[in-house]
Short mmCIF file of C-alpha atoms in Angstrom, two decimals:
data_model
loop_
_atom_site.label_atom_id
_atom_site.label_comp_id
_atom_site.label_asym_id
_atom_site.label_seq_id
_atom_site.Cartn_x
_atom_site.Cartn_y
_atom_site.Cartn_z
CA UNK A 1 46.18 125.16 -6.91
CA UNK A 2 42.92 123.31 -8.70
CA UNK A 3 43.53 121.79 -11.83
CA UNK A 4 41.89 123.51 -15.10
CA UNK A 5 38.48 121.91 -15.93
CA UNK A 6 38.31 119.12 -18.01
CA UNK A 7 37.86 119.57 -22.08
CA UNK A 8 35.15 116.77 -22.87
CA UNK A 9 35.23 115.57 -26.62
CA UNK A 10 31.61 116.97 -27.36
CA UNK A 11 29.47 119.43 -25.26
CA UNK A 12 25.78 120.49 -26.55
CA UNK A 13 25.34 124.19 -27.01
CA UNK A 14 21.77 124.53 -25.19
CA UNK A 15 20.40 128.09 -24.29
CA UNK A 16 17.40 129.92 -22.31
CA UNK A 17 15.31 129.73 -25.79
CA UNK A 18 16.30 125.87 -26.24
CA UNK A 19 14.53 125.37 -22.44
CA UNK A 20 11.61 127.82 -22.86
CA UNK A 21 10.49 125.72 -25.81
CA UNK A 22 10.62 122.02 -24.35
CA UNK A 23 9.02 123.41 -21.03
CA UNK A 24 6.22 125.13 -23.42
CA UNK A 25 5.57 121.84 -24.44
CA UNK A 26 5.71 120.06 -21.32
CA UNK A 27 3.07 122.49 -20.29
CA UNK A 28 1.09 121.96 -23.08
CA UNK A 29 -0.32 118.83 -22.13
CA UNK A 30 0.57 117.26 -26.26
CA UNK A 31 4.36 115.87 -25.92
CA UNK A 32 4.06 113.37 -29.19
CA UNK A 33 3.94 114.40 -32.88
CA UNK A 34 2.44 117.30 -33.63
CA UNK A 35 2.56 120.97 -34.59
CA UNK A 36 6.04 121.61 -33.11
CA UNK A 37 7.07 118.52 -35.57
CA UNK A 38 5.21 120.24 -38.49
CA UNK A 39 6.99 123.48 -37.91
CA UNK A 40 10.58 121.83 -37.61
CA UNK A 41 9.93 120.06 -40.79
CA UNK A 42 8.77 123.35 -42.81
CA UNK A 43 11.66 125.25 -41.13
CA UNK A 44 14.24 122.55 -41.91
CA UNK A 45 13.17 122.43 -45.71
CA UNK A 46 13.12 126.20 -45.84
CA UNK A 47 16.87 126.10 -44.29
CA UNK A 48 18.45 123.50 -46.76
CA UNK A 49 16.19 124.25 -49.98
CA UNK A 50 14.48 121.01 -49.87
CA UNK A 51 10.92 120.57 -50.97
CA UNK A 52 9.74 118.48 -48.30
CA UNK A 53 11.24 117.47 -44.65
CA UNK A 54 10.12 114.45 -42.59
CA UNK A 55 11.04 114.32 -39.18
CA UNK A 56 12.06 111.03 -37.56
CA UNK A 57 13.19 109.61 -34.47
CA UNK A 58 17.02 109.12 -35.51
CA UNK A 59 19.40 109.68 -38.23
CA UNK A 60 19.52 105.89 -38.51
CA UNK A 61 15.64 105.95 -38.90
CA UNK A 62 15.99 108.68 -41.65
CA UNK A 63 18.61 106.08 -43.50
CA UNK A 64 16.38 103.15 -43.32
CA UNK A 65 13.19 104.80 -44.62
CA UNK A 66 15.17 106.67 -47.28
CA UNK A 67 16.33 103.31 -48.64
CA UNK A 68 12.57 101.73 -48.33
CA UNK A 69 11.43 105.06 -50.25
CA UNK A 70 14.01 104.68 -53.04
CA UNK A 71 12.65 100.85 -53.52
CA UNK A 72 15.87 99.29 -51.76
CA UNK A 73 14.47 95.48 -50.94
CA UNK A 74 15.68 92.05 -50.34
CA UNK A 75 18.15 90.68 -52.62
CA UNK A 76 19.23 94.46 -53.86
CA UNK A 77 22.51 95.61 -52.87
CA UNK A 78 23.62 99.19 -51.79
CA UNK A 79 26.85 100.55 -52.43
CA UNK A 80 28.51 103.10 -49.46
CA UNK A 81 31.68 103.68 -47.61
CA UNK A 82 33.62 101.30 -45.36
CA UNK A 83 34.96 104.45 -42.90
CA UNK A 84 31.25 105.35 -41.22
CA UNK A 85 29.03 104.43 -38.52
CA UNK A 86 27.65 100.93 -38.36
CA UNK A 87 24.23 102.98 -39.08
CA UNK A 88 25.01 103.66 -42.40
CA UNK A 89 25.35 99.90 -43.67
CA UNK A 90 22.33 98.61 -41.00
CA UNK A 91 20.31 100.80 -42.73
CA UNK A 92 20.52 98.43 -45.87
CA UNK A 93 20.45 95.53 -43.80
CA UNK A 94 17.31 96.79 -42.12
CA UNK A 95 15.54 96.64 -45.98
CA UNK A 96 17.11 92.80 -46.89
CA UNK A 97 19.68 94.43 -48.89
CA UNK A 98 23.61 93.61 -48.81
CA UNK A 99 25.66 96.66 -48.03
CA UNK A 100 28.72 96.97 -50.55
CA UNK A 101 31.78 98.89 -49.80
CA UNK A 102 33.99 100.91 -52.02
CA UNK A 103 36.89 102.60 -50.66
CA UNK A 104 37.69 106.19 -50.03
CA UNK A 105 39.50 108.84 -51.23
CA UNK A 106 43.12 109.18 -48.75
CA UNK A 107 42.67 112.97 -48.48
CA UNK A 108 38.99 113.67 -47.73
CA UNK A 109 37.77 110.15 -46.26
CA UNK A 110 34.71 110.44 -48.43
CA UNK A 111 33.50 108.08 -50.84
CA UNK A 112 36.09 107.58 -53.87
CA UNK A 113 33.85 108.09 -57.14
CA UNK A 114 36.72 105.81 -58.98
CA UNK A 115 36.65 103.22 -56.53
CA UNK A 116 32.79 103.36 -56.58
CA UNK A 117 32.99 103.56 -59.89
CA UNK A 118 35.48 100.26 -60.30
CA UNK A 119 33.05 98.38 -57.88
CA UNK A 120 30.07 98.98 -59.83
CA UNK A 121 31.38 98.09 -63.16
CA UNK A 122 33.25 94.77 -61.64
CA UNK A 123 30.22 93.89 -59.71
CA UNK A 124 27.32 94.16 -62.56
CA UNK A 125 25.59 91.24 -63.51
CA UNK A 126 26.77 89.24 -60.12
CA UNK A 127 24.55 92.00 -57.84
CA UNK A 128 21.55 94.20 -58.33
CA UNK A 129 22.52 97.46 -57.41
CA UNK A 130 19.74 99.98 -56.18
CA UNK A 131 21.23 102.99 -54.25
CA UNK A 132 24.66 104.46 -53.30
CA UNK A 133 24.94 106.20 -50.35
CA UNK A 134 27.54 108.94 -50.13
CA UNK A 135 28.88 109.74 -46.37
CA UNK A 136 29.93 113.20 -45.73
CA UNK A 137 32.49 112.20 -43.48
CA UNK A 138 33.16 114.88 -40.78
CA UNK A 139 31.13 117.47 -42.42
CA UNK A 140 33.04 117.56 -45.53
CA UNK A 141 30.61 117.15 -48.72
CA UNK A 142 31.48 114.35 -50.99
CA UNK A 143 32.02 114.75 -54.81
CA UNK A 144 28.24 114.62 -55.53
CA UNK A 145 29.23 116.22 -59.06
CA UNK A 146 30.88 112.97 -60.16
CA UNK A 147 28.61 110.62 -57.93
CA UNK A 148 25.52 111.97 -59.39
CA UNK A 149 26.48 111.28 -62.97
CA UNK A 150 27.78 107.94 -61.73
CA UNK A 151 24.41 106.82 -60.09
CA UNK A 152 22.66 107.94 -63.02
CA UNK A 153 24.90 106.08 -65.20
CA UNK A 154 23.86 102.97 -63.04
CA UNK A 155 20.15 103.70 -62.60
CA UNK A 156 20.91 104.41 -58.89
CA UNK A 157 19.13 106.30 -56.38
CA UNK A 158 21.40 108.64 -54.14
CA UNK A 159 20.67 108.83 -50.59
CA UNK A 160 23.01 110.84 -48.69
CA UNK A 161 24.15 110.19 -45.32
CA UNK A 162 24.44 113.76 -43.92
CA UNK A 163 24.64 112.99 -40.49
CA UNK A 164 27.49 115.42 -40.04
CA UNK A 165 26.70 117.52 -42.86
CA UNK A 166 24.51 120.58 -41.27
CA UNK A 167 24.96 123.08 -43.05
CA UNK A 168 27.28 122.08 -45.95
CA UNK A 169 27.43 122.77 -49.23
CA UNK A 170 29.35 121.59 -52.72
CA UNK A 171 29.91 123.15 -55.67
CA UNK A 172 28.11 121.77 -58.60
CA UNK A 173 27.41 121.96 -62.48
CA UNK A 174 24.14 124.60 -62.62
CA UNK A 175 22.84 127.80 -61.83
CA UNK A 176 21.72 128.89 -58.13
CA UNK A 177 23.29 130.21 -54.89
CA UNK A 178 23.34 128.65 -51.37
CA UNK A 179 21.36 129.14 -48.39
CA UNK A 180 23.01 130.57 -45.61
CA UNK A 181 26.52 130.26 -47.21
CA UNK A 182 27.87 133.90 -47.38
CA UNK A 183 31.46 132.60 -46.18
CA UNK A 184 31.83 130.79 -49.65
CA UNK A 185 33.51 132.41 -52.46
CA UNK A 186 31.46 132.78 -55.79
CA UNK A 187 31.45 129.69 -57.95
CA UNK A 188 32.66 129.89 -61.55
CA UNK A 189 30.83 130.60 -64.61
CA UNK A 190 28.53 127.19 -65.07
CA UNK A 191 28.67 126.13 -61.38
CA UNK A 192 26.86 127.01 -58.50
CA UNK A 193 26.58 126.12 -54.80
CA UNK A 194 23.90 123.33 -53.60
CA UNK A 195 23.21 122.68 -50.12
CA UNK A 196 23.44 119.42 -48.74
CA UNK A 197 19.73 118.21 -48.18
CA UNK A 198 18.91 119.71 -52.07
CA UNK A 199 21.51 117.77 -54.14
CA UNK A 200 20.66 113.67 -53.68
CA UNK A 201 17.26 111.98 -54.15
CA UNK A 202 17.07 111.82 -50.15
CA UNK A 203 19.32 113.20 -47.54
CA UNK A 204 19.44 111.87 -43.85
CA UNK A 205 20.35 113.94 -41.34
CA UNK A 206 21.02 113.29 -37.56
CA UNK A 207 20.35 115.21 -34.34
CA UNK A 208 22.08 112.94 -32.14
CA UNK A 209 23.50 114.89 -29.00
CA UNK A 210 26.60 115.29 -30.72
CA UNK A 211 25.55 116.71 -33.99
CA UNK A 212 25.81 119.87 -35.23
CA UNK A 213 22.14 120.84 -33.96
CA UNK A 214 20.26 118.25 -31.55
CA UNK A 215 17.52 117.52 -30.25
CA UNK A 216 18.61 114.58 -27.95
CA UNK A 217 17.67 112.06 -30.21
CA UNK A 218 16.35 112.57 -33.84
CA UNK A 219 16.74 113.26 -37.44
CA UNK A 220 15.09 114.55 -40.67
CA UNK A 221 14.90 113.01 -44.56
CA UNK A 222 14.69 115.74 -47.45
CA UNK A 223 13.30 114.67 -50.80
CA UNK A 224 11.72 116.88 -53.86
CA UNK A 225 8.47 114.98 -54.20
CA UNK A 226 5.52 115.66 -52.25
CA UNK A 227 4.18 111.91 -52.78
CA UNK A 228 7.40 110.80 -51.67
CA UNK A 229 6.98 112.40 -48.49
CA UNK A 230 3.72 111.57 -47.73
CA UNK A 231 5.08 107.79 -48.00
CA UNK A 232 7.86 108.38 -45.51
CA UNK A 233 5.61 109.68 -43.17
CA UNK A 234 3.35 106.66 -43.15
CA UNK A 235 6.12 104.70 -43.08
CA UNK A 236 7.41 106.44 -39.58
CA UNK A 237 4.31 105.40 -37.89
CA UNK A 238 3.56 102.03 -38.30
CA UNK A 239 2.43 102.36 -42.03
CA UNK A 240 -0.63 104.32 -41.03
CA UNK A 241 -3.11 106.31 -43.36
CA UNK A 242 -2.66 110.32 -43.20
CA UNK A 243 -5.56 110.79 -41.61
CA UNK A 244 -4.55 108.94 -38.55
CA UNK A 245 -2.47 112.13 -37.68
CA UNK A 246 -5.40 113.84 -36.66
CA UNK A 247 -7.33 111.40 -34.67
CA UNK A 248 -6.72 113.19 -31.37
CA UNK A 249 -7.88 116.40 -32.64
CA UNK A 250 -10.96 118.33 -33.33
CA UNK A 251 -10.25 118.12 -36.84
CA UNK A 252 -9.68 114.23 -36.94
CA UNK A 253 -11.56 110.52 -36.45
CA UNK A 254 -10.72 107.72 -34.42
CA UNK A 255 -11.05 105.64 -37.80
CA UNK A 256 -7.87 105.24 -39.53
CA UNK A 257 -6.24 102.49 -42.11
CA UNK A 258 -3.01 100.56 -41.71
CA UNK A 259 -1.96 100.82 -45.68
CA UNK A 260 1.80 99.32 -45.19
CA UNK A 261 4.23 97.86 -42.88
CA UNK A 262 5.52 100.56 -40.78
CA UNK A 263 7.56 101.53 -38.00
CA UNK A 264 7.62 103.74 -34.77
CA UNK A 265 9.90 106.13 -35.89
CA UNK A 266 8.30 109.59 -35.55
CA UNK A 267 9.73 112.51 -33.77
CA UNK A 268 7.77 114.05 -30.78
CA UNK A 269 7.14 117.60 -30.22
CA UNK A 270 9.06 117.70 -26.90
CA UNK A 271 12.34 117.15 -28.94
CA UNK A 272 11.32 118.91 -32.10
CA UNK A 273 10.84 122.08 -30.07
CA UNK A 274 14.38 122.01 -29.11
CA UNK A 275 15.36 121.20 -33.35
CA UNK A 276 13.02 124.09 -33.89
CA UNK A 277 15.27 126.66 -31.46
CA UNK A 278 18.18 124.77 -32.43
CA UNK A 279 17.91 125.59 -36.04
CA UNK A 280 17.38 129.28 -35.54
CA UNK A 281 21.06 129.40 -34.31
CA UNK A 282 22.51 126.83 -36.68
CA UNK A 283 24.48 129.52 -38.79
CA UNK A 284 26.10 130.96 -35.99
CA UNK A 285 26.78 127.67 -34.56
CA UNK A 286 28.61 126.79 -37.67
CA UNK A 287 30.54 130.14 -38.20
CA UNK A 288 31.63 129.17 -34.76
CA UNK A 289 32.78 125.69 -35.59
CA UNK A 290 34.54 127.38 -38.75
CA UNK A 291 36.51 129.64 -36.62
CA UNK A 292 37.80 126.90 -34.18
CA UNK A 293 38.91 124.46 -37.40
CA UNK A 294 40.83 127.79 -38.37
CA UNK A 295 42.27 128.46 -35.17
CA UNK A 296 43.37 124.52 -35.20
CA UNK A 297 44.96 124.32 -38.40
CA UNK A 298 47.24 127.62 -37.60
CA UNK A 299 48.15 126.24 -34.15
CA UNK A 300 49.15 122.87 -35.25
CA UNK A 301 51.11 124.21 -38.27
CA UNK A 302 54.23 124.05 -36.56
CA UNK A 303 53.50 120.36 -35.87
CA UNK A 304 52.82 119.40 -39.28
CA UNK A 305 55.88 116.58 -39.46
CA UNK A 306 53.67 114.59 -36.70
CA UNK A 307 49.98 116.08 -37.08
CA UNK A 308 48.29 116.08 -40.43
CA UNK A 309 45.50 118.46 -39.97
CA UNK A 310 42.14 118.00 -42.16
CA UNK A 311 40.99 120.86 -44.86
CA UNK A 312 38.34 121.97 -46.46
CA UNK A 313 38.13 121.15 -50.42
CA UNK A 314 37.59 124.13 -52.87
CA UNK A 315 34.73 122.72 -54.10
CA UNK A 316 33.26 121.94 -50.35
CA UNK A 317 31.57 124.49 -47.83
CA UNK A 318 32.83 122.29 -44.63
CA UNK A 319 30.06 121.85 -41.69
CA UNK A 320 32.93 121.13 -39.30
CA UNK A 321 30.94 118.22 -37.05
CA UNK A 322 34.56 116.51 -36.72
CA UNK A 323 38.16 118.12 -36.36
CA UNK A 324 39.98 114.48 -37.47
CA UNK A 325 43.90 114.65 -37.48
CA UNK A 326 46.20 111.94 -38.79
CA UNK A 327 48.99 111.67 -36.53
CA UNK A 328 52.27 110.16 -38.26
CA UNK A 329 51.86 106.47 -36.73
CA UNK A 330 49.52 104.38 -35.15
CA UNK A 331 51.54 104.09 -31.95
CA UNK A 332 52.05 107.96 -31.58
CA UNK A 333 47.88 108.38 -32.13
CA UNK A 334 47.31 106.05 -29.44
CA UNK A 335 49.68 107.51 -27.09
CA UNK A 336 47.84 110.86 -27.99
CA UNK A 337 44.76 109.50 -27.04
CA UNK A 338 46.01 108.40 -23.72
CA UNK A 339 48.30 111.49 -23.03
CA UNK A 340 45.14 113.86 -23.61
CA UNK A 341 42.72 111.88 -21.24
CA UNK A 342 45.90 112.16 -18.59
CA UNK A 343 45.09 115.93 -19.48
CA UNK A 344 41.72 115.92 -18.86
CA UNK A 345 41.19 116.20 -22.62
CA UNK A 346 38.36 114.11 -24.35
CA UNK A 347 38.79 112.57 -28.11
CA UNK A 348 37.48 109.88 -29.83
CA UNK A 349 38.34 108.10 -33.18
CA UNK A 350 36.26 108.12 -36.28
CA UNK A 351 35.96 105.30 -37.43
CA UNK A 352 36.85 101.56 -37.25
CA UNK A 353 36.07 100.73 -40.92
CA UNK A 354 33.12 98.76 -40.63
CA UNK A 355 34.41 95.89 -42.99
CA UNK A 356 37.17 95.41 -40.10
CA UNK A 357 34.33 94.73 -37.51
CA UNK A 358 33.32 90.68 -36.81
CA UNK A 359 29.93 91.04 -37.86
CA UNK A 360 30.83 91.66 -41.48
CA UNK A 361 33.98 89.83 -41.65
CA UNK A 362 32.17 86.83 -40.27
CA UNK A 363 29.26 87.47 -42.75
CA UNK A 364 30.36 88.81 -46.13
CA UNK A 365 34.44 87.47 -45.53
CA UNK A 366 35.87 90.91 -45.90
CA UNK A 367 39.62 91.53 -44.20
CA UNK A 368 42.24 93.99 -43.49
CA UNK A 369 43.79 94.71 -47.30
CA UNK A 370 40.57 95.27 -48.71
CA UNK A 371 40.00 99.02 -48.52
CA UNK A 372 43.64 100.41 -47.86
CA UNK A 373 42.61 103.92 -47.75
CA UNK A 374 40.10 103.82 -45.16
CA UNK A 375 42.50 101.35 -43.02
CA UNK A 376 45.44 103.93 -43.27
CA UNK A 377 43.03 106.52 -42.15
CA UNK A 378 41.57 104.42 -39.02
CA UNK A 379 45.00 103.53 -38.18
CA UNK A 380 46.35 107.12 -37.40
CA UNK A 381 43.19 109.46 -37.00
CA UNK A 382 42.20 110.76 -33.97
CA UNK A 383 39.07 113.35 -33.52
CA UNK A 384 39.78 116.31 -31.04
CA UNK A 385 37.32 118.29 -29.45
CA UNK A 386 35.31 120.78 -31.38
CA UNK A 387 32.08 122.33 -30.16
CA UNK A 388 30.74 125.86 -29.80
CA UNK A 389 32.19 127.34 -26.74
CA UNK A 390 35.26 125.52 -26.95
CA UNK A 391 36.72 128.86 -27.58
CA UNK A 392 40.53 130.05 -28.38
CA UNK A 393 41.48 128.96 -25.07
CA UNK A 394 40.38 125.52 -25.13
CA UNK A 395 41.50 125.07 -28.87
CA UNK A 396 45.04 126.44 -27.01
CA UNK A 397 44.84 123.87 -24.32
CA UNK A 398 44.34 120.93 -26.78
CA UNK A 399 47.32 121.85 -29.21
CA UNK A 400 49.75 122.12 -26.07
CA UNK A 401 48.75 118.95 -25.01
CA UNK A 402 48.91 116.90 -28.23
CA UNK A 403 52.36 119.39 -28.88
CA UNK A 404 53.78 117.39 -25.35
CA UNK A 405 52.61 113.93 -26.65
CA UNK A 406 54.66 114.58 -29.96
CA UNK A 407 57.88 116.04 -28.34
CA UNK A 408 57.31 113.03 -26.24
CA UNK A 409 57.15 114.81 -22.80
#
């Protein structure tokens, strides 16, 4: 009797339209940044309700350029969460700035506005804070209704790390309706749903292979100002003038000007074509993720003594990029990792807090005990498989395997 197929931690959702679009670019003779990248930018901006979107080579590149455009430079400080992937803090380091951490909320694992305010007040006069980078952990938007006023009080630009958060929404003061958010309950009077990508000054998205939509590698920056968008386009390709984009077309010229120091961060058409097609299915992919998260929550309910499940906040439209459960103890989490692997099921841990890594400990003197909520989460968190195509049977197998572990089988 053959064993059941393995369940990987993640599997990208690729269909025939995705393959066709990429093949068309390969046959076109134009592979690098061109009209497909522009089409992806236009479609993405419309999708999240942003005025402008600029495609780049990765989510890390998106964070880096967004911070540069926000005015972050040497000697500045950037406030962010320690409970994130290294790219969040590295982007500040690329600018010559210092990443400074504030602890997370113990429930959402997002940046805690109260802890952020404490850090800003305590460090005022000692550090020159220029920006705050909220990380929408797992796809649940941060408390932007509190973080935006906090940033305004301290004169900070807001650069959102939305690598997990497509599509996602937050209930905010004001008027409006969400894009593609029909599943959300109507907000009370005086509030509206705002799409992540149209809240802060800049929002950085990732299209890495595991993300809600993928281009294999890639990212996007959204912003409200046209001049800033043009700056980002220049920064992503060696600081060249705008005319350089047309130099290989019938409309262009071989002459161009280097206006500033720039980078090689452009997104080629061969990847952008995949992004265009993936974006068309983003609503359907997100709906399936919501269904899978609901199935997990229901199936794991009998084991709540041992397994704490994540929940969407009332104020949030969750993207469900991750399904991070919290085990009763760290030892149980470690047994669960091994036990599920033995049963052919992939898992992951999101994340090892940045301040516990040797680089930050050696450079900034951070240590265990500095950010208790982030550390408590890391000690017991386990991300279960969640991706379109997993299906009800896949969730059932994962839950059955996890139940065996918590029962000591």
